[in-house]
XYZ file of C-alpha atoms in Angstrom:
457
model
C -43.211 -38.355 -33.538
C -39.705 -37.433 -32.365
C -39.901 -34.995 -29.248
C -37.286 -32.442 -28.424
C -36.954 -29.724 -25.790
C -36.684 -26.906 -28.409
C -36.652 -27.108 -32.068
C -34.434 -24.510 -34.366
C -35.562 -23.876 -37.780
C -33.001 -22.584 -39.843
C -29.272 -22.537 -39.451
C -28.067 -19.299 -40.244
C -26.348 -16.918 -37.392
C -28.554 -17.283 -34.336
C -29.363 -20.864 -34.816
C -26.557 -22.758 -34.609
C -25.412 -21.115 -31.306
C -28.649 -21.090 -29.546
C -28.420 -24.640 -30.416
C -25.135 -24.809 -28.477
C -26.728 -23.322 -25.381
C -29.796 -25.756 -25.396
C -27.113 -28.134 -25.704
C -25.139 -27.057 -22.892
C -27.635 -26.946 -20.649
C -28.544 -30.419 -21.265
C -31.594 -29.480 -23.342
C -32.173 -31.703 -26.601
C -32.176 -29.652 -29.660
C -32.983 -30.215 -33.435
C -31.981 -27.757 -35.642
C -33.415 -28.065 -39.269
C -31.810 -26.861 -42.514
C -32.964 -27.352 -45.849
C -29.977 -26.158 -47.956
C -26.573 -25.178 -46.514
C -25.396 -24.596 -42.678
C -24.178 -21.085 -42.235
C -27.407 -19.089 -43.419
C -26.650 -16.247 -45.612
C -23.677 -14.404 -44.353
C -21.397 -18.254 -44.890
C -22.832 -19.192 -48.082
C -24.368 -16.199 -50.314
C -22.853 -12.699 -47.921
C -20.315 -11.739 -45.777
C -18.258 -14.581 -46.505
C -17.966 -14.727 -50.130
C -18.039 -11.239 -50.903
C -15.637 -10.188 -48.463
C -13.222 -12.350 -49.863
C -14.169 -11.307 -53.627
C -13.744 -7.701 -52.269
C -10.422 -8.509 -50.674
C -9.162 -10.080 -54.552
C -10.628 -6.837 -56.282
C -8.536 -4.542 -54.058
C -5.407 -6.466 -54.233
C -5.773 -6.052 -58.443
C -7.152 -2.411 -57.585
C -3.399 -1.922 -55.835
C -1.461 -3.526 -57.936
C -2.398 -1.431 -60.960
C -2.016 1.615 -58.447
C 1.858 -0.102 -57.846
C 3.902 2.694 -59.784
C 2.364 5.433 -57.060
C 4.118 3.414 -54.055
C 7.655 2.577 -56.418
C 6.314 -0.885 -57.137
C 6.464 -1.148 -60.997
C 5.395 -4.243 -62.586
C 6.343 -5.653 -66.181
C 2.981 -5.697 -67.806
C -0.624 -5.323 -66.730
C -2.514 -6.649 -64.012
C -4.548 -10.501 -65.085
C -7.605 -11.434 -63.621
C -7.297 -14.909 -63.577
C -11.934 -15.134 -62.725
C -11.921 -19.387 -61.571
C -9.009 -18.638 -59.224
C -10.695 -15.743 -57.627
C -13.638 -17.800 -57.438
C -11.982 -20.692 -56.407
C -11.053 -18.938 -53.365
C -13.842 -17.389 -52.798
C -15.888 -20.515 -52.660
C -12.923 -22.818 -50.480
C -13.735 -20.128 -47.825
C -17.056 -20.194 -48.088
C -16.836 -24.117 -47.570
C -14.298 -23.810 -44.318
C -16.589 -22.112 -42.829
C -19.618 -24.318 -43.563
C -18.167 -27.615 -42.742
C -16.994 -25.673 -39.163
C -20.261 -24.878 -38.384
C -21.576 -28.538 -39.474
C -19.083 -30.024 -37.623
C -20.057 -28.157 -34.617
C -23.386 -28.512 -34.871
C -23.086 -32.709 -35.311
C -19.828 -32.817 -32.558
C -22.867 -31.703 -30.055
C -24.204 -34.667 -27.983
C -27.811 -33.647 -27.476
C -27.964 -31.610 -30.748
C -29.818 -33.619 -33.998
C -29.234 -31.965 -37.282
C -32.015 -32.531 -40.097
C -31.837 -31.763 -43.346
C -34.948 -31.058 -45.124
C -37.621 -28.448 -45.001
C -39.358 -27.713 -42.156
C -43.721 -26.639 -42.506
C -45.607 -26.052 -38.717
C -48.309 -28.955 -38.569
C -49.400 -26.647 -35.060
C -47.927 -24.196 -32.612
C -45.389 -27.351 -31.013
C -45.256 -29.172 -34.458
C -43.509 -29.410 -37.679
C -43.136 -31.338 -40.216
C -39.980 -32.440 -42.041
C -40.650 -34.717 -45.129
C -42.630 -37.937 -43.602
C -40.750 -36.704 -40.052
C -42.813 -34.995 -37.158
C -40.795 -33.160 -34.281
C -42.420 -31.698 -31.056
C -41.099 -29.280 -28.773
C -42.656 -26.518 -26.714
C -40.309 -24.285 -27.538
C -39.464 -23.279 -31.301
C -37.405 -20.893 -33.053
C -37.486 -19.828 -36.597
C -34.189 -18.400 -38.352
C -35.157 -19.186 -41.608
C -33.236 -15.404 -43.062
C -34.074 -14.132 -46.385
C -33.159 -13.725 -50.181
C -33.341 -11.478 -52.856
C -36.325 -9.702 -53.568
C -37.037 -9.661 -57.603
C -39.302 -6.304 -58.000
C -41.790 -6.627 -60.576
C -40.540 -4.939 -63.110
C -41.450 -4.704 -67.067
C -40.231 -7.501 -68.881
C -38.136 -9.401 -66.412
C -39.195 -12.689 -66.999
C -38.533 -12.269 -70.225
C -34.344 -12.001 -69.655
C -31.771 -13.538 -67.786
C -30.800 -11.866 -64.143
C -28.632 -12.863 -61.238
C -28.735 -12.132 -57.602
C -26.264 -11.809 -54.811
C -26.879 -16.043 -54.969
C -25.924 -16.469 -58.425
C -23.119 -13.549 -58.930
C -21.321 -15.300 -56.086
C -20.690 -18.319 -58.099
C -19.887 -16.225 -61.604
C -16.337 -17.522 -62.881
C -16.133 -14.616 -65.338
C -15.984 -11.057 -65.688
C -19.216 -9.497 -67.682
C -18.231 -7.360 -70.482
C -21.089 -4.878 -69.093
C -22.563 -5.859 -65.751
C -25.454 -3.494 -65.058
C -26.772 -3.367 -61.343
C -30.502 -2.337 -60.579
C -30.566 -1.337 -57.422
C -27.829 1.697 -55.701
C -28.071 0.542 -52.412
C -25.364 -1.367 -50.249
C -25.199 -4.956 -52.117
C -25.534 -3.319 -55.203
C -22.384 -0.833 -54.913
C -20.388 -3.327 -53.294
C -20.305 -5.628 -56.614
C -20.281 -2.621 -58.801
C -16.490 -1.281 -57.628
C -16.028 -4.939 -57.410
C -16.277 -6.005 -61.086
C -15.160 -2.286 -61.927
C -11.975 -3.615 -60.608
C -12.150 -7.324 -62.242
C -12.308 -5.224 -65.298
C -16.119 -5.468 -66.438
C -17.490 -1.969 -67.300
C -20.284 -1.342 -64.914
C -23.653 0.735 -64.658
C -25.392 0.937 -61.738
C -29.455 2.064 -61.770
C -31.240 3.337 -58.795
C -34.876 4.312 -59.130
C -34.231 7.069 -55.953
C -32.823 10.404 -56.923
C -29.135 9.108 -55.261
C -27.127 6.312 -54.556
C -27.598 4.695 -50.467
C -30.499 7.367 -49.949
C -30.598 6.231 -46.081
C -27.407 8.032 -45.659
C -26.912 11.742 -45.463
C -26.796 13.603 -48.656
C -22.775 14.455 -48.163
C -22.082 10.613 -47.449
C -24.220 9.473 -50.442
C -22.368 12.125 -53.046
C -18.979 11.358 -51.440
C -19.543 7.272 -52.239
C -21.359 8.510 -55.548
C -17.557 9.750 -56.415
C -15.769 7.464 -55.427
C -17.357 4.792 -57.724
C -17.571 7.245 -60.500
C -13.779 8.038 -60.299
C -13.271 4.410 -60.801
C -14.733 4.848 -64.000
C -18.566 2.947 -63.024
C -21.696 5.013 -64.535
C -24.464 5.742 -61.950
C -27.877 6.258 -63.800
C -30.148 8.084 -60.184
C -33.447 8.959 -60.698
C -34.399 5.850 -63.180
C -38.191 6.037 -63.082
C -38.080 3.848 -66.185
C -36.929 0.555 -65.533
C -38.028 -2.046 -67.664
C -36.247 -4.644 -69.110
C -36.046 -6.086 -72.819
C -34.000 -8.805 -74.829
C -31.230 -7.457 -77.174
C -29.106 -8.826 -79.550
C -25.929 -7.984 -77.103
C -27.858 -9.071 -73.997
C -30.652 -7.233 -72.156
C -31.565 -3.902 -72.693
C -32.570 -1.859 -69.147
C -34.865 0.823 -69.451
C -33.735 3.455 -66.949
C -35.032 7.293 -68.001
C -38.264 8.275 -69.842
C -37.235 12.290 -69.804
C -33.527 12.508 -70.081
C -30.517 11.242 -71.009
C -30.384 7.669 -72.960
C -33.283 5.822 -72.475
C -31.962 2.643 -71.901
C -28.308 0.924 -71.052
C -26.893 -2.482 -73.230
C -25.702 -4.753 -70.390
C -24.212 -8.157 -71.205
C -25.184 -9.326 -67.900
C -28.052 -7.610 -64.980
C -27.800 -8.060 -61.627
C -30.657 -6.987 -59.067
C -29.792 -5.749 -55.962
C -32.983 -3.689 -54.681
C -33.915 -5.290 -51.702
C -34.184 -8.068 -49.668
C -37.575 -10.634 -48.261
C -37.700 -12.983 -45.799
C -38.192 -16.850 -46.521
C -41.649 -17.806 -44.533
C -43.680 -17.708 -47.148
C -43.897 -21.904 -47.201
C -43.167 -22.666 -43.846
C -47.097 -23.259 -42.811
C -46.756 -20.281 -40.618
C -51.055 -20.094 -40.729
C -51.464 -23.369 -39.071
C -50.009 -22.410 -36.055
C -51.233 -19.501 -36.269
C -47.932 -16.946 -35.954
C -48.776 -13.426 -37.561
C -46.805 -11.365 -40.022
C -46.513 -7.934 -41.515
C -47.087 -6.988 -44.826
C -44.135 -7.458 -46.555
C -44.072 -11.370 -44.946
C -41.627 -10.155 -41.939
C -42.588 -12.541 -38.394
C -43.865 -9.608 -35.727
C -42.249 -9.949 -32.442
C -42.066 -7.897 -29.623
C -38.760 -6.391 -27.899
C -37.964 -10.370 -26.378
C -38.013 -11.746 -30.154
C -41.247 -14.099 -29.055
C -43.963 -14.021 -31.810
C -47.618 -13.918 -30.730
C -48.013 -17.604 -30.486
C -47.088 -18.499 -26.660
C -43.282 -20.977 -27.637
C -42.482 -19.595 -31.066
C -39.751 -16.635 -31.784
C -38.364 -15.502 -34.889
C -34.547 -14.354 -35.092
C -32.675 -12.974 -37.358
C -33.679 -11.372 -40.874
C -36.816 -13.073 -40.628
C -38.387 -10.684 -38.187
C -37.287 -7.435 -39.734
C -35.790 -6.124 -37.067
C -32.020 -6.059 -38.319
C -30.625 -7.242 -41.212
C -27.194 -8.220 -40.516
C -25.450 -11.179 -39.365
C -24.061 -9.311 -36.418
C -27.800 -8.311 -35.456
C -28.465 -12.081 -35.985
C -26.121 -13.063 -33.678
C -26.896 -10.606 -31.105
C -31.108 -11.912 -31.597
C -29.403 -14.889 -30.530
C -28.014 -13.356 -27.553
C -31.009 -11.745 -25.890
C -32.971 -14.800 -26.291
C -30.101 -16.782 -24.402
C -29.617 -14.424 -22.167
C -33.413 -14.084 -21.118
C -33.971 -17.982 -20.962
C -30.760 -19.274 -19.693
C -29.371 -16.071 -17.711
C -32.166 -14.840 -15.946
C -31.989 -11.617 -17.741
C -34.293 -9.013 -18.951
C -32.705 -7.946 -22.537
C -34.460 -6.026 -25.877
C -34.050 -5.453 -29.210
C -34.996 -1.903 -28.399
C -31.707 -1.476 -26.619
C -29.837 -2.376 -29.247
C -27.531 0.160 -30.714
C -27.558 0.122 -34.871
C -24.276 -0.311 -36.602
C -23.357 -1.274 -40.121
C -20.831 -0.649 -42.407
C -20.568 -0.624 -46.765
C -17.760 -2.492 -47.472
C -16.774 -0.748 -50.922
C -13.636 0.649 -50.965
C -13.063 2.827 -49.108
C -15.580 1.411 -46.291
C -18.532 3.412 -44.754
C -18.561 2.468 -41.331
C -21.918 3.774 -39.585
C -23.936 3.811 -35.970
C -26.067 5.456 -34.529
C -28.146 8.025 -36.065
C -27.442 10.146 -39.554
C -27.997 14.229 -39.251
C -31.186 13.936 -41.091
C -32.507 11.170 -39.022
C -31.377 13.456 -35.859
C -33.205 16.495 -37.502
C -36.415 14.359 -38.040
C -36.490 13.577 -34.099
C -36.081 17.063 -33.289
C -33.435 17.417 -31.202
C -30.943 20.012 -30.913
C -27.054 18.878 -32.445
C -23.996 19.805 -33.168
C -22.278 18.282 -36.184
C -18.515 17.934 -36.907
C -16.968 17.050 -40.032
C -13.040 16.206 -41.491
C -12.142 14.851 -44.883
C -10.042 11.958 -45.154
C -7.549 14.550 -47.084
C -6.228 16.128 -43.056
C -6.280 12.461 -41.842
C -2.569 11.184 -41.766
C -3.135 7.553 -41.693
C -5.042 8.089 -45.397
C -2.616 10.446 -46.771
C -0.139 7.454 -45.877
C -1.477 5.464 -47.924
C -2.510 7.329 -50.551
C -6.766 6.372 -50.167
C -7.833 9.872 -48.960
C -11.367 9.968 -50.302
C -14.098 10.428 -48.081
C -15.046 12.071 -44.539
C -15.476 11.809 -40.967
C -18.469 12.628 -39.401
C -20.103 12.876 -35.733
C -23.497 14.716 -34.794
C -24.290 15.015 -30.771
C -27.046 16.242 -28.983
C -26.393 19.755 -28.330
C -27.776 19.349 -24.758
C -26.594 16.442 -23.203
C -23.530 16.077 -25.156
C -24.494 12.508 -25.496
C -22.765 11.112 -29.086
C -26.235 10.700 -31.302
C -24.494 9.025 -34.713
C -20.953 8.928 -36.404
C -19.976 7.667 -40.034
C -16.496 7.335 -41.171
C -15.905 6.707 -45.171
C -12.533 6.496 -45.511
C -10.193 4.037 -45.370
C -10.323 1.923 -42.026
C -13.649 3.381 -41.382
C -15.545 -0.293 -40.338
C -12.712 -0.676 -38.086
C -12.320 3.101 -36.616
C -16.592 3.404 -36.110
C -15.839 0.917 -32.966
C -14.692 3.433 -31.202
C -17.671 5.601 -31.092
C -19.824 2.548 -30.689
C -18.665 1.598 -28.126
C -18.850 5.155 -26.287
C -22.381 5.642 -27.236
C -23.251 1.875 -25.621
C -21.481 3.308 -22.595
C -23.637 6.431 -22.326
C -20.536 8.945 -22.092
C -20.456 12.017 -23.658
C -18.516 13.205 -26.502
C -16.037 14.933 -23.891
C -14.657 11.504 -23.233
C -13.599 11.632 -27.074
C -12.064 14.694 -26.484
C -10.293 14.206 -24.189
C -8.771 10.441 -25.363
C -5.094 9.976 -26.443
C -5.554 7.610 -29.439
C -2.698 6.340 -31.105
C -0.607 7.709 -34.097
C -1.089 7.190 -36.957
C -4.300 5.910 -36.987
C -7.655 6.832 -38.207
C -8.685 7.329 -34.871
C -6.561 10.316 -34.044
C -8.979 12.524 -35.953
C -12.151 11.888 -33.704
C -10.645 14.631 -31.071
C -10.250 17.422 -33.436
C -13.699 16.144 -35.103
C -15.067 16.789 -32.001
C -13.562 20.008 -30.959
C -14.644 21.532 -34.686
C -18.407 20.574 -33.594
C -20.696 23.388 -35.059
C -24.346 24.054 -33.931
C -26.085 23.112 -37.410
């Protein structure tokens, strides 16, 4: 039995740099991994789409060339292996970066294989048993595959498989209207594929306020992609030109010819095989690790980080898992997950870039706010560029003045939504906004006069 001062299961965000600081501190460390370094924002998220989005807007401007005086011979060319090729080259980079980090660290051990709890301070790693009285479990998550009618009886791909696709579908239908789904619809819109996307809730992104949801619903739609809401129908069937997808017993056409499906309706975590009985850790209902506002499970040594315990589902609320549980065993310090601020963007073009909470969600607390609104149309950095879909949006508590939640679609919005992140972490109110001289011509500008046009709603 190999002993270690901590052991790290999983080495997605958190992992690898909470191995660093066991490291640093002289600790020995073994972090486990069973498929590939980087968890699922290197290998299957952030990283490859990003860069897939990045190739479907540069084909999304070119065609667009003639608006800015940049005519072109003929039409645009997808050329699919060389996007993917790309694609994939960065997601490698930045897996062999992290390996290499990982394996350059002298007190670090890196095992491959899968890890199963033998007790509360053991696991088990193919005929290999490790010990440590502290371990950590960022073991992320994957696609959930709903139980549908007749899926097992077709072919499907998730965000895993679509990844690695080195074509364009003829007709790529999405189930599922929610932020991985929409992000590969505009992006094989774009490619060229024609695209339907099927959401079982009545609109697309339903977490979002209604405005927000319509405004992306149009956006997509003016790119030509068909969004089939309300499908209380979905089943699934073989047909002679692929799969057919059920999506509407009452009205319009019943069902929707795709040459290839993709779900995208939600995500669970991966501890269903990693013997989490035997030492006795608890989870929720939907297989989720409970912790409490430290990230420690209820088994005195054991914590769960990232999207394993539910409580974020984001790389950067990964990372910053990993940062409270540093901070409180290294630092001295007293950090939660309850004092984290929530911030997130959908990276469709234009971007949705979010914190804080929406107007509903301030509604449903029952507080008192003011709401101010702009449309990307009076913002000059947009009309520069000619991408002026979309709004701004703030909503503050009517009392305090305090800044409750922001969204910006429009273009620049994950970049702009900073801003008001980082006031809101500060505690100021929205008079600080106000009163700021941003720069011209950015996006930016706009939050002043967003703020002065603040209505009582």
């Amino acid at each position: 039995m190999n002993a270690f001062d901590a052991i790290i299961i999983g080495a997605g965000q958190a992992g690898p740099s909470l191995a660093g600081r066991f490291n640093d501190a002289g600790k020995t460390v073994a972090i486990v991994e069973r498929k590939h370094v980087g968890g699922t924002c290197v290998n299957t998220g952030c990283k490859p789409t990003k860069t897939l989005v990045a190739s479907a807007y540069a084909a999304h401007l070119t065609r667009r060339g003639a608006e800015y005086g940049v005519v072109l011979d003929g039409p645009v060319k997808i050329d699919m292996p060389a996007v993917m090729r790309r694609s994939h080259q960065v997601t490698l980079d930045s897996r062999h970066g992290n390996e290499s980090w990982l394996e350059g660290m002298p007190n670090c051990t890196l095992i491959r294989g899968h890890a199963r709890f033998e007790s509360g301070n053991t696991v088990r790693v193919g005929d290999e048993l490790l010990t440590a009285p502290r371990i950590f479990l960022n073991v992320g998550g994957r696609a959930a595959i709903p139980d549908f009618p007749g899926i097992d009886d077709v072919p499907y791909m998730t965000n895993s498989d679509i990844v690695l696709l080195d074509r364009v579908p003829e007709h790529l239908v999405i189930v599922g209207g929610s932020y991985i789904g929409l992000e590969f619809a505009q992006m094989y819109r774009r490619f060229g594929a024609a695209v339907t996307v099927v959401e079982k809730g009545p609109r697309l992104i339903g977490r979002e306020d209604e405005e927000i949801s319509e405004a992306v619903r149009d956006i997509l739609e003016t790119e030509g992609i068909t969004v089939r809401a309300g499908a209380e129908c979905i089943r699934f069937r073989k047909h002679e030109n692929g799969v057919a997808v059920g999506v509407n017993c009452t009205a319009g056409e019943p069902e929707v010819i795709g040459s290839d499906i993709l779900l995208a309706v939600g995500r669970r975590p991966n501890t269903d095989d990693l013997g989490l009985d035997k030492a006795g850790v608890e989870t929720d209902a939907r297989g989720y690790v409970k912790v409490d506002d430290h990230l420690a499970t209820n088994v005195e040594g054991i914590w769960a980080l990232g999207d394993c315990n539910g409580r974020g589902a984001f790389t950067h609320t990964a990372y910053n898992d990993f940062e409270i549980v540093a901070a409180n065993l290294f630092d001295g310090g007293n950090r939660k997950v309850s004092d984290r601020l929530p911030g997130y963007a959908l990276y469709i073009d234009p971007p949705l870039g979010r914190v804080g909470m929406s107007e509903a969600e301030a509604r449903r607390a029952g507080k008192k706010i003011l709401v101010g609104r702009r449309p990307m149309t009076q913002v000059g950095r947009a009309v520069e560029k000619g991408e002026t879909q979309g709004l701004m949006k703030i909503v503050a508590d009517a009392e305090t003045g305090l800044i409750l939640g922001a969204a910006i679609l429009g273009t620049g919005g994950d970049e702009a939504i900073h801003g008001v992140l980082d006031m809101m972490n500060a505690g100021v109110t929205f008079d600080t906004l106000r009163w700021a001289v941003p720069i011209h011509p950015t996006v930016s500008e706009l939050w002043p006069t967003v703020v002065l046009g603040m209505q009582p709603t």
